[in-house]
Amino acid sequence: MTRLSVNINKVATLRNARGENNPDVVKFALHCEEVGAEGITVHPRPDERHIRRQDVRDLKKAISTEFNMEGYPSEEFLTLVEENRPAQATLVPDKPDQLTSSSGWDVIANADLLRPIIERLHKAGVRVSLFIAADPLQVRAAKEAGADRVELYTKPYADGYAADREAAIRPFVEASEEAKRIGIGMNAGHDLSLENLEFFHSRMPHLQEVSIGHALISDALYLGIDETIRRYLDCLKED
């Protein structure tokens, strides 16, 4: 069963636009859980332009499903993870001022950086996932660095889906097969949507989790959050 983790960054962006607490990100996360979401994802950035550090603390106390914290492994981020001990920390190679994730780790080149960080988070009891491109070599490097899972960066799949979905999915299937072969878990995220998620899921039998934010929150403007989450869950149903 592939879990749906709802990334609530955009909800925090809307709240921050007015400087008050509407919408309430904790209340929204709890409602997502009630409707059927199996996880909540946040990506606190240094400038707190959406999720704030206090949001992380409040969410950790409130939610009952799996909590996933994404971020660049700066000392500030690592300390926040250790303080709150989410189920999973997803490490991304983003620059501090980056709008959104736009590439995965070159784990081969950054193994010496990542290995001690992974060990540190393991000591805090946190599962570690590395955000990578759909490349079997990077999957293998992530396993060798000690990661528990990889999160495949799916924007290339989303960009190529309309033109040739078979070609778009091929590298992801290859990465999935390598992950299964060597025994590392596999997540996916970035630009997955109601248009392309069902096909992606159907071809990725070892997929454990998808993290979806921007498309899901955008769909909710038209469909409402309850119906939106139900439709995303439908895309993840087993045959």
PDB file of C-alpha atoms in Angstrom:
ATOM      1  CA  MET A   1       0.000   0.000   0.000  1.00  0.00           C
ATOM      2  CA  THR A   2       1.422   3.362  -1.055  1.00  0.00           C
ATOM      3  CA  ARG A   3       0.854   6.052   1.560  1.00  0.00           C
ATOM      4  CA  LEU A   4      -0.282   9.577   0.716  1.00  0.00           C
ATOM      5  CA  SER A   5       1.573  12.264   2.663  1.00  0.00           C
ATOM      6  CA  VAL A   6       0.081  15.730   2.235  1.00  0.00           C
ATOM      7  CA  ASN A   7       2.607  18.548   2.050  1.00  0.00           C
ATOM      8  CA  ILE A   8       0.980  21.531   3.788  1.00  0.00           C
ATOM      9  CA  ASN A   9       3.564  24.207   2.919  1.00  0.00           C
ATOM     10  CA  LYS A  10       1.118  26.060   0.666  1.00  0.00           C
ATOM     11  CA  VAL A  11      -1.422  26.255   3.470  1.00  0.00           C
ATOM     12  CA  ALA A  12       1.204  28.004   5.580  1.00  0.00           C
ATOM     13  CA  THR A  13       1.999  30.342   2.667  1.00  0.00           C
ATOM     14  CA  LEU A  14      -1.636  31.432   2.567  1.00  0.00           C
ATOM     15  CA  ARG A  15      -1.705  31.953   6.315  1.00  0.00           C
ATOM     16  CA  ASN A  16       1.494  33.987   6.300  1.00  0.00           C
ATOM     17  CA  ALA A  17       0.099  36.355   3.668  1.00  0.00           C
ATOM     18  CA  ARG A  18      -2.104  37.941   6.358  1.00  0.00           C
ATOM     19  CA  GLY A  19       0.165  37.510   9.359  1.00  0.00           C
ATOM     20  CA  GLU A  20      -2.525  35.875  11.467  1.00  0.00           C
ATOM     21  CA  ASN A  21      -3.534  32.227  11.909  1.00  0.00           C
ATOM     22  CA  ASN A  22      -6.066  31.680   9.160  1.00  0.00           C
ATOM     23  CA  PRO A  23      -5.913  29.055   7.806  1.00  0.00           C
ATOM     24  CA  ASP A  24      -4.669  27.159  10.846  1.00  0.00           C
ATOM     25  CA  VAL A  25      -2.060  24.676   9.571  1.00  0.00           C
ATOM     26  CA  VAL A  26      -2.481  22.311  12.528  1.00  0.00           C
ATOM     27  CA  LYS A  27      -6.256  22.224  12.127  1.00  0.00           C
ATOM     28  CA  PHE A  28      -5.828  21.673   8.389  1.00  0.00           C
ATOM     29  CA  ALA A  29      -3.364  18.807   8.945  1.00  0.00           C
ATOM     30  CA  LEU A  30      -5.722  17.132  11.400  1.00  0.00           C
ATOM     31  CA  HIS A  31      -8.575  17.434   8.907  1.00  0.00           C
ATOM     32  CA  CYS A  32      -6.424  15.824   6.193  1.00  0.00           C
ATOM     33  CA  GLU A  33      -5.812  12.916   8.546  1.00  0.00           C
ATOM     34  CA  GLU A  34      -9.536  12.595   9.268  1.00  0.00           C
ATOM     35  CA  VAL A  35     -10.305  12.394   5.546  1.00  0.00           C
ATOM     36  CA  GLY A  36      -7.713   9.660   5.001  1.00  0.00           C
ATOM     37  CA  ALA A  37      -4.256  11.147   4.471  1.00  0.00           C
ATOM     38  CA  GLU A  38      -1.647   8.784   5.893  1.00  0.00           C
ATOM     39  CA  GLY A  39       1.046  11.357   6.544  1.00  0.00           C
ATOM     40  CA  ILE A  40       1.834  15.060   6.804  1.00  0.00           C
ATOM     41  CA  THR A  41       4.917  16.597   5.163  1.00  0.00           C
ATOM     42  CA  VAL A  42       6.494  19.965   5.912  1.00  0.00           C
ATOM     43  CA  HIS A  43       9.551  21.673   4.467  1.00  0.00           C
ATOM     44  CA  PRO A  44      10.653  24.407   6.885  1.00  0.00           C
ATOM     45  CA  ARG A  45      13.000  26.812   5.136  1.00  0.00           C
ATOM     46  CA  PRO A  46      15.442  29.183   6.852  1.00  0.00           C
ATOM     47  CA  ASP A  47      13.378  32.304   6.069  1.00  0.00           C
ATOM     48  CA  GLU A  48      10.147  30.677   7.362  1.00  0.00           C
ATOM     49  CA  ARG A  49       8.297  31.878   4.273  1.00  0.00           C
ATOM     50  CA  HIS A  50       5.747  29.093   4.729  1.00  0.00           C
ATOM     51  CA  ILE A  51       6.193  26.497   7.486  1.00  0.00           C
ATOM     52  CA  ARG A  52       7.643  28.030  10.632  1.00  0.00           C
ATOM     53  CA  ARG A  53       9.737  26.289  13.240  1.00  0.00           C
ATOM     54  CA  GLN A  54       6.893  26.644  15.733  1.00  0.00           C
ATOM     55  CA  ASP A  55       4.567  24.939  13.245  1.00  0.00           C
ATOM     56  CA  VAL A  56       6.853  21.917  13.341  1.00  0.00           C
ATOM     57  CA  ARG A  57       6.626  21.770  17.131  1.00  0.00           C
ATOM     58  CA  ASP A  58       2.849  22.208  17.116  1.00  0.00           C
ATOM     59  CA  LEU A  59       2.302  19.594  14.403  1.00  0.00           C
ATOM     60  CA  LYS A  60       4.501  17.052  16.130  1.00  0.00           C
ATOM     61  CA  LYS A  61       2.285  17.275  19.229  1.00  0.00           C
ATOM     62  CA  ALA A  62      -0.980  17.125  17.283  1.00  0.00           C
ATOM     63  CA  ILE A  63      -0.859  14.719  14.358  1.00  0.00           C
ATOM     64  CA  SER A  64      -1.257  10.963  14.678  1.00  0.00           C
ATOM     65  CA  THR A  65      -0.133   9.816  11.224  1.00  0.00           C
ATOM     66  CA  GLU A  66       3.431   9.764   9.908  1.00  0.00           C
ATOM     67  CA  PHE A  67       5.283  13.071  10.160  1.00  0.00           C
ATOM     68  CA  ASN A  68       7.849  13.815   7.442  1.00  0.00           C
ATOM     69  CA  MET A  69      10.221  16.792   7.626  1.00  0.00           C
ATOM     70  CA  GLU A  70      12.022  17.817   4.436  1.00  0.00           C
ATOM     71  CA  GLY A  71      14.972  20.149   4.250  1.00  0.00           C
ATOM     72  CA  TYR A  72      18.592  20.868   3.514  1.00  0.00           C
ATOM     73  CA  PRO A  73      20.695  19.346   6.321  1.00  0.00           C
ATOM     74  CA  SER A  74      21.937  22.589   7.835  1.00  0.00           C
ATOM     75  CA  GLU A  75      22.720  22.601  11.537  1.00  0.00           C
ATOM     76  CA  GLU A  76      19.494  24.502  12.177  1.00  0.00           C
ATOM     77  CA  PHE A  77      17.408  21.917  10.319  1.00  0.00           C
ATOM     78  CA  LEU A  78      19.143  18.963  11.943  1.00  0.00           C
ATOM     79  CA  THR A  79      18.615  20.443  15.405  1.00  0.00           C
ATOM     80  CA  LEU A  80      14.919  20.964  14.618  1.00  0.00           C
ATOM     81  CA  VAL A  81      14.630  17.333  13.507  1.00  0.00           C
ATOM     82  CA  GLU A  82      16.364  16.086  16.654  1.00  0.00           C
ATOM     83  CA  GLU A  83      14.122  18.254  18.813  1.00  0.00           C
ATOM     84  CA  ASN A  84      10.901  16.979  17.231  1.00  0.00           C
ATOM     85  CA  ARG A  85      11.848  13.465  16.084  1.00  0.00           C
ATOM     86  CA  PRO A  86       9.530  13.006  13.103  1.00  0.00           C
ATOM     87  CA  ALA A  87       9.068   9.526  11.697  1.00  0.00           C
ATOM     88  CA  GLN A  88      11.117  10.548   8.659  1.00  0.00           C
ATOM     89  CA  ALA A  89      13.564  13.245   7.595  1.00  0.00           C
ATOM     90  CA  THR A  90      13.896  13.725   3.852  1.00  0.00           C
ATOM     91  CA  LEU A  91      17.173  15.429   3.005  1.00  0.00           C
ATOM     92  CA  VAL A  92      17.159  17.673  -0.063  1.00  0.00           C
ATOM     93  CA  PRO A  93      20.044  19.581  -1.703  1.00  0.00           C
ATOM     94  CA  ASP A  94      18.175  22.914  -1.876  1.00  0.00           C
ATOM     95  CA  LYS A  95      19.886  26.261  -1.510  1.00  0.00           C
ATOM     96  CA  PRO A  96      18.452  28.467   1.268  1.00  0.00           C
ATOM     97  CA  ASP A  97      16.718  30.885  -1.127  1.00  0.00           C
ATOM     98  CA  GLN A  98      15.435  28.240  -3.559  1.00  0.00           C
ATOM     99  CA  LEU A  99      11.712  28.470  -4.373  1.00  0.00           C
ATOM    100  CA  THR A 100      11.249  24.711  -4.647  1.00  0.00           C
ATOM    101  CA  SER A 101      13.307  21.572  -5.041  1.00  0.00           C
ATOM    102  CA  SER A 102      14.697  21.332  -8.568  1.00  0.00           C
ATOM    103  CA  SER A 103      17.142  18.413  -8.451  1.00  0.00           C
ATOM    104  CA  GLY A 104      18.175  15.455  -6.378  1.00  0.00           C
ATOM    105  CA  TRP A 105      21.389  14.781  -4.508  1.00  0.00           C
ATOM    106  CA  ASP A 106      24.461  13.598  -6.285  1.00  0.00           C
ATOM    107  CA  VAL A 107      24.936  11.088  -3.496  1.00  0.00           C
ATOM    108  CA  ILE A 108      28.113   9.698  -5.017  1.00  0.00           C
ATOM    109  CA  ALA A 109      29.801  13.110  -4.847  1.00  0.00           C
ATOM    110  CA  ASN A 110      28.308  14.005  -1.455  1.00  0.00           C
ATOM    111  CA  ALA A 111      28.656  10.706   0.396  1.00  0.00           C
ATOM    112  CA  ASP A 112      31.190  12.094   2.863  1.00  0.00           C
ATOM    113  CA  LEU A 113      28.766  14.907   3.738  1.00  0.00           C
ATOM    114  CA  LEU A 114      25.676  12.736   3.987  1.00  0.00           C
ATOM    115  CA  ARG A 115      26.958   9.646   5.791  1.00  0.00           C
ATOM    116  CA  PRO A 116      27.602  11.289   9.206  1.00  0.00           C
ATOM    117  CA  ILE A 117      24.349  13.237   8.956  1.00  0.00           C
ATOM    118  CA  ILE A 118      22.406  10.032   8.361  1.00  0.00           C
ATOM    119  CA  GLU A 119      24.150   8.415  11.330  1.00  0.00           C
ATOM    120  CA  ARG A 120      23.294  11.429  13.487  1.00  0.00           C
ATOM    121  CA  LEU A 121      19.600  11.262  12.601  1.00  0.00           C
ATOM    122  CA  HIS A 122      19.521   7.515  13.156  1.00  0.00           C
ATOM    123  CA  LYS A 123      20.768   8.134  16.690  1.00  0.00           C
ATOM    124  CA  ALA A 124      17.718  10.358  17.173  1.00  0.00           C
ATOM    125  CA  GLY A 125      15.473   7.504  16.033  1.00  0.00           C
ATOM    126  CA  VAL A 126      14.555   9.135  12.726  1.00  0.00           C
ATOM    127  CA  ARG A 127      14.234   7.303   9.416  1.00  0.00           C
ATOM    128  CA  VAL A 128      16.241   9.037   6.675  1.00  0.00           C
ATOM    129  CA  SER A 129      15.275   9.433   3.026  1.00  0.00           C
ATOM    130  CA  LEU A 130      17.462  11.057   0.368  1.00  0.00           C
ATOM    131  CA  PHE A 131      15.882  13.073  -2.447  1.00  0.00           C
ATOM    132  CA  ILE A 132      17.477  11.825  -5.682  1.00  0.00           C
ATOM    133  CA  ALA A 133      17.020  11.551  -9.425  1.00  0.00           C
ATOM    134  CA  ALA A 134      15.685   8.307 -10.867  1.00  0.00           C
ATOM    135  CA  ASP A 135      19.128   6.792 -11.358  1.00  0.00           C
ATOM    136  CA  PRO A 136      20.049   3.263 -10.197  1.00  0.00           C
ATOM    137  CA  LEU A 137      23.593   4.464  -9.429  1.00  0.00           C
ATOM    138  CA  GLN A 138      22.256   7.120  -7.057  1.00  0.00           C
ATOM    139  CA  VAL A 139      19.899   4.587  -5.471  1.00  0.00           C
ATOM    140  CA  ARG A 140      22.865   2.315  -4.774  1.00  0.00           C
ATOM    141  CA  ALA A 141      24.938   5.221  -3.415  1.00  0.00           C
ATOM    142  CA  ALA A 142      22.094   6.166  -1.056  1.00  0.00           C
ATOM    143  CA  LYS A 143      22.024   2.627   0.314  1.00  0.00           C
ATOM    144  CA  GLU A 144      25.800   2.658   0.777  1.00  0.00           C
ATOM    145  CA  ALA A 145      25.579   6.011   2.610  1.00  0.00           C
ATOM    146  CA  GLY A 146      23.190   4.444   5.115  1.00  0.00           C
ATOM    147  CA  ALA A 147      19.854   5.935   4.010  1.00  0.00           C
ATOM    148  CA  ASP A 148      16.692   3.976   4.771  1.00  0.00           C
ATOM    149  CA  ARG A 149      14.819   5.234   1.730  1.00  0.00           C
ATOM    150  CA  VAL A 150      15.140   7.379  -1.360  1.00  0.00           C
ATOM    151  CA  GLU A 151      12.577   9.856  -2.637  1.00  0.00           C
ATOM    152  CA  LEU A 152      12.600   9.959  -6.417  1.00  0.00           C
ATOM    153  CA  TYR A 153      12.368  13.457  -7.904  1.00  0.00           C
ATOM    154  CA  THR A 154       9.380  13.083 -10.224  1.00  0.00           C
ATOM    155  CA  LYS A 155       9.293  16.396 -12.104  1.00  0.00           C
ATOM    156  CA  PRO A 156      10.978  14.828 -15.188  1.00  0.00           C
ATOM    157  CA  TYR A 157       8.215  12.208 -15.220  1.00  0.00           C
ATOM    158  CA  ALA A 158       5.504  14.865 -14.884  1.00  0.00           C
ATOM    159  CA  ASP A 159       7.069  16.991 -17.627  1.00  0.00           C
ATOM    160  CA  GLY A 160       7.257  14.049 -20.050  1.00  0.00           C
ATOM    161  CA  TYR A 161       3.961  12.385 -19.176  1.00  0.00           C
ATOM    162  CA  ALA A 162       1.736  14.006 -21.817  1.00  0.00           C
ATOM    163  CA  ALA A 163       4.131  13.411 -24.698  1.00  0.00           C
ATOM    164  CA  ASP A 164       5.123   9.805 -23.932  1.00  0.00           C
ATOM    165  CA  ARG A 165       4.233   8.378 -20.564  1.00  0.00           C
ATOM    166  CA  GLU A 166       6.027   5.093 -21.207  1.00  0.00           C
ATOM    167  CA  ALA A 167       9.286   6.875 -21.907  1.00  0.00           C
ATOM    168  CA  ALA A 168       8.717   9.169 -18.936  1.00  0.00           C
ATOM    169  CA  ILE A 169       8.198   6.322 -16.469  1.00  0.00           C
ATOM    170  CA  ARG A 170      11.050   4.093 -17.702  1.00  0.00           C
ATOM    171  CA  PRO A 171      13.906   5.499 -15.582  1.00  0.00           C
ATOM    172  CA  PHE A 172      11.686   5.412 -12.496  1.00  0.00           C
ATOM    173  CA  VAL A 173      10.871   1.753 -13.026  1.00  0.00           C
ATOM    174  CA  GLU A 174      14.589   1.018 -13.376  1.00  0.00           C
ATOM    175  CA  ALA A 175      15.361   2.925 -10.172  1.00  0.00           C
ATOM    176  CA  SER A 176      12.527   1.103  -8.406  1.00  0.00           C
ATOM    177  CA  GLU A 177      13.841  -2.277  -9.460  1.00  0.00           C
ATOM    178  CA  GLU A 178      17.304  -1.400  -8.171  1.00  0.00           C
ATOM    179  CA  ALA A 179      15.856  -0.217  -4.861  1.00  0.00           C
ATOM    180  CA  LYS A 180      14.004  -3.502  -4.478  1.00  0.00           C
ATOM    181  CA  ARG A 181      17.089  -5.512  -5.411  1.00  0.00           C
ATOM    182  CA  ILE A 182      19.363  -3.897  -2.817  1.00  0.00           C
ATOM    183  CA  GLY A 183      16.764  -3.476  -0.079  1.00  0.00           C
ATOM    184  CA  ILE A 184      16.189   0.259   0.267  1.00  0.00           C
ATOM    185  CA  GLY A 185      12.742   1.830   0.623  1.00  0.00           C
ATOM    186  CA  MET A 186      11.319   4.106  -2.032  1.00  0.00           C
ATOM    187  CA  ASN A 187       9.218   7.264  -1.935  1.00  0.00           C
ATOM    188  CA  ALA A 188       8.429   9.756  -4.689  1.00  0.00           C
ATOM    189  CA  GLY A 189       7.381  13.359  -5.035  1.00  0.00           C
ATOM    190  CA  HIS A 190       7.320  16.628  -6.988  1.00  0.00           C
ATOM    191  CA  ASP A 191       4.672  17.544  -9.557  1.00  0.00           C
ATOM    192  CA  LEU A 192       2.676  14.356  -9.094  1.00  0.00           C
ATOM    193  CA  SER A 193      -0.970  15.166  -9.734  1.00  0.00           C
ATOM    194  CA  LEU A 194      -4.400  13.718 -10.406  1.00  0.00           C
ATOM    195  CA  GLU A 195      -3.429  13.622 -14.067  1.00  0.00           C
ATOM    196  CA  ASN A 196      -0.310  11.481 -13.749  1.00  0.00           C
ATOM    197  CA  LEU A 197      -0.351   9.768 -10.342  1.00  0.00           C
ATOM    198  CA  GLU A 198      -2.471   6.717 -11.121  1.00  0.00           C
ATOM    199  CA  PHE A 199      -0.253   5.624 -14.012  1.00  0.00           C
ATOM    200  CA  PHE A 200       2.901   6.285 -12.002  1.00  0.00           C
ATOM    201  CA  HIS A 201       1.607   4.180  -9.146  1.00  0.00           C
ATOM    202  CA  SER A 202       0.497   1.359 -11.445  1.00  0.00           C
ATOM    203  CA  ARG A 203       4.033   0.952 -12.780  1.00  0.00           C
ATOM    204  CA  MET A 204       5.849   1.287  -9.452  1.00  0.00           C
ATOM    205  CA  PRO A 205       4.908  -1.756  -7.349  1.00  0.00           C
ATOM    206  CA  HIS A 206       7.530  -1.065  -4.654  1.00  0.00           C
ATOM    207  CA  LEU A 207       6.451   2.531  -4.007  1.00  0.00           C
ATOM    208  CA  GLN A 208       5.927   3.149  -0.282  1.00  0.00           C
ATOM    209  CA  GLU A 209       4.968   6.826  -0.107  1.00  0.00           C
ATOM    210  CA  VAL A 210       4.161   9.838  -2.262  1.00  0.00           C
ATOM    211  CA  SER A 211       4.462  13.361  -0.896  1.00  0.00           C
ATOM    212  CA  ILE A 212       2.180  15.802  -2.708  1.00  0.00           C
ATOM    213  CA  GLY A 213       1.575  19.445  -1.923  1.00  0.00           C
ATOM    214  CA  HIS A 214       1.241  22.073  -4.640  1.00  0.00           C
ATOM    215  CA  ALA A 215      -1.012  20.122  -7.010  1.00  0.00           C
ATOM    216  CA  LEU A 216      -3.146  18.742  -4.197  1.00  0.00           C
ATOM    217  CA  ILE A 217      -3.734  22.114  -2.544  1.00  0.00           C
ATOM    218  CA  SER A 218      -4.438  23.681  -5.954  1.00  0.00           C
ATOM    219  CA  ASP A 219      -7.000  20.966  -6.729  1.00  0.00           C
ATOM    220  CA  ALA A 220      -8.624  21.601  -3.368  1.00  0.00           C
ATOM    221  CA  LEU A 221      -9.475  25.167  -4.458  1.00  0.00           C
ATOM    222  CA  TYR A 222     -11.842  23.642  -7.014  1.00  0.00           C
ATOM    223  CA  LEU A 223     -12.855  20.331  -5.457  1.00  0.00           C
ATOM    224  CA  GLY A 224     -12.586  20.960  -1.721  1.00  0.00           C
ATOM    225  CA  ILE A 225      -9.979  19.237   0.403  1.00  0.00           C
ATOM    226  CA  ASP A 226     -12.137  16.220   1.296  1.00  0.00           C
ATOM    227  CA  GLU A 227     -12.916  15.294  -2.300  1.00  0.00           C
ATOM    228  CA  THR A 228      -9.349  16.067  -3.383  1.00  0.00           C
ATOM    229  CA  ILE A 229      -7.783  13.715  -0.855  1.00  0.00           C
ATOM    230  CA  ARG A 230     -10.282  10.986  -1.759  1.00  0.00           C
ATOM    231  CA  ARG A 231      -9.349  11.298  -5.436  1.00  0.00           C
ATOM    232  CA  TYR A 232      -5.627  11.106  -4.688  1.00  0.00           C
ATOM    233  CA  LEU A 233      -6.203   8.055  -2.504  1.00  0.00           C
ATOM    234  CA  ASP A 234      -8.173   6.483  -5.344  1.00  0.00           C
ATOM    235  CA  CYS A 235      -5.116   6.905  -7.589  1.00  0.00           C
ATOM    236  CA  LEU A 236      -3.126   4.847  -5.061  1.00  0.00           C
ATOM    237  CA  LYS A 237      -5.547   1.940  -4.738  1.00  0.00           C
ATOM    238  CA  GLU A 238      -4.139  -1.507  -5.351  1.00  0.00           C
ATOM    239  CA  ASP A 239      -5.475  -3.356  -8.363  1.00  0.00           C
TER     240      ASP A 239
END
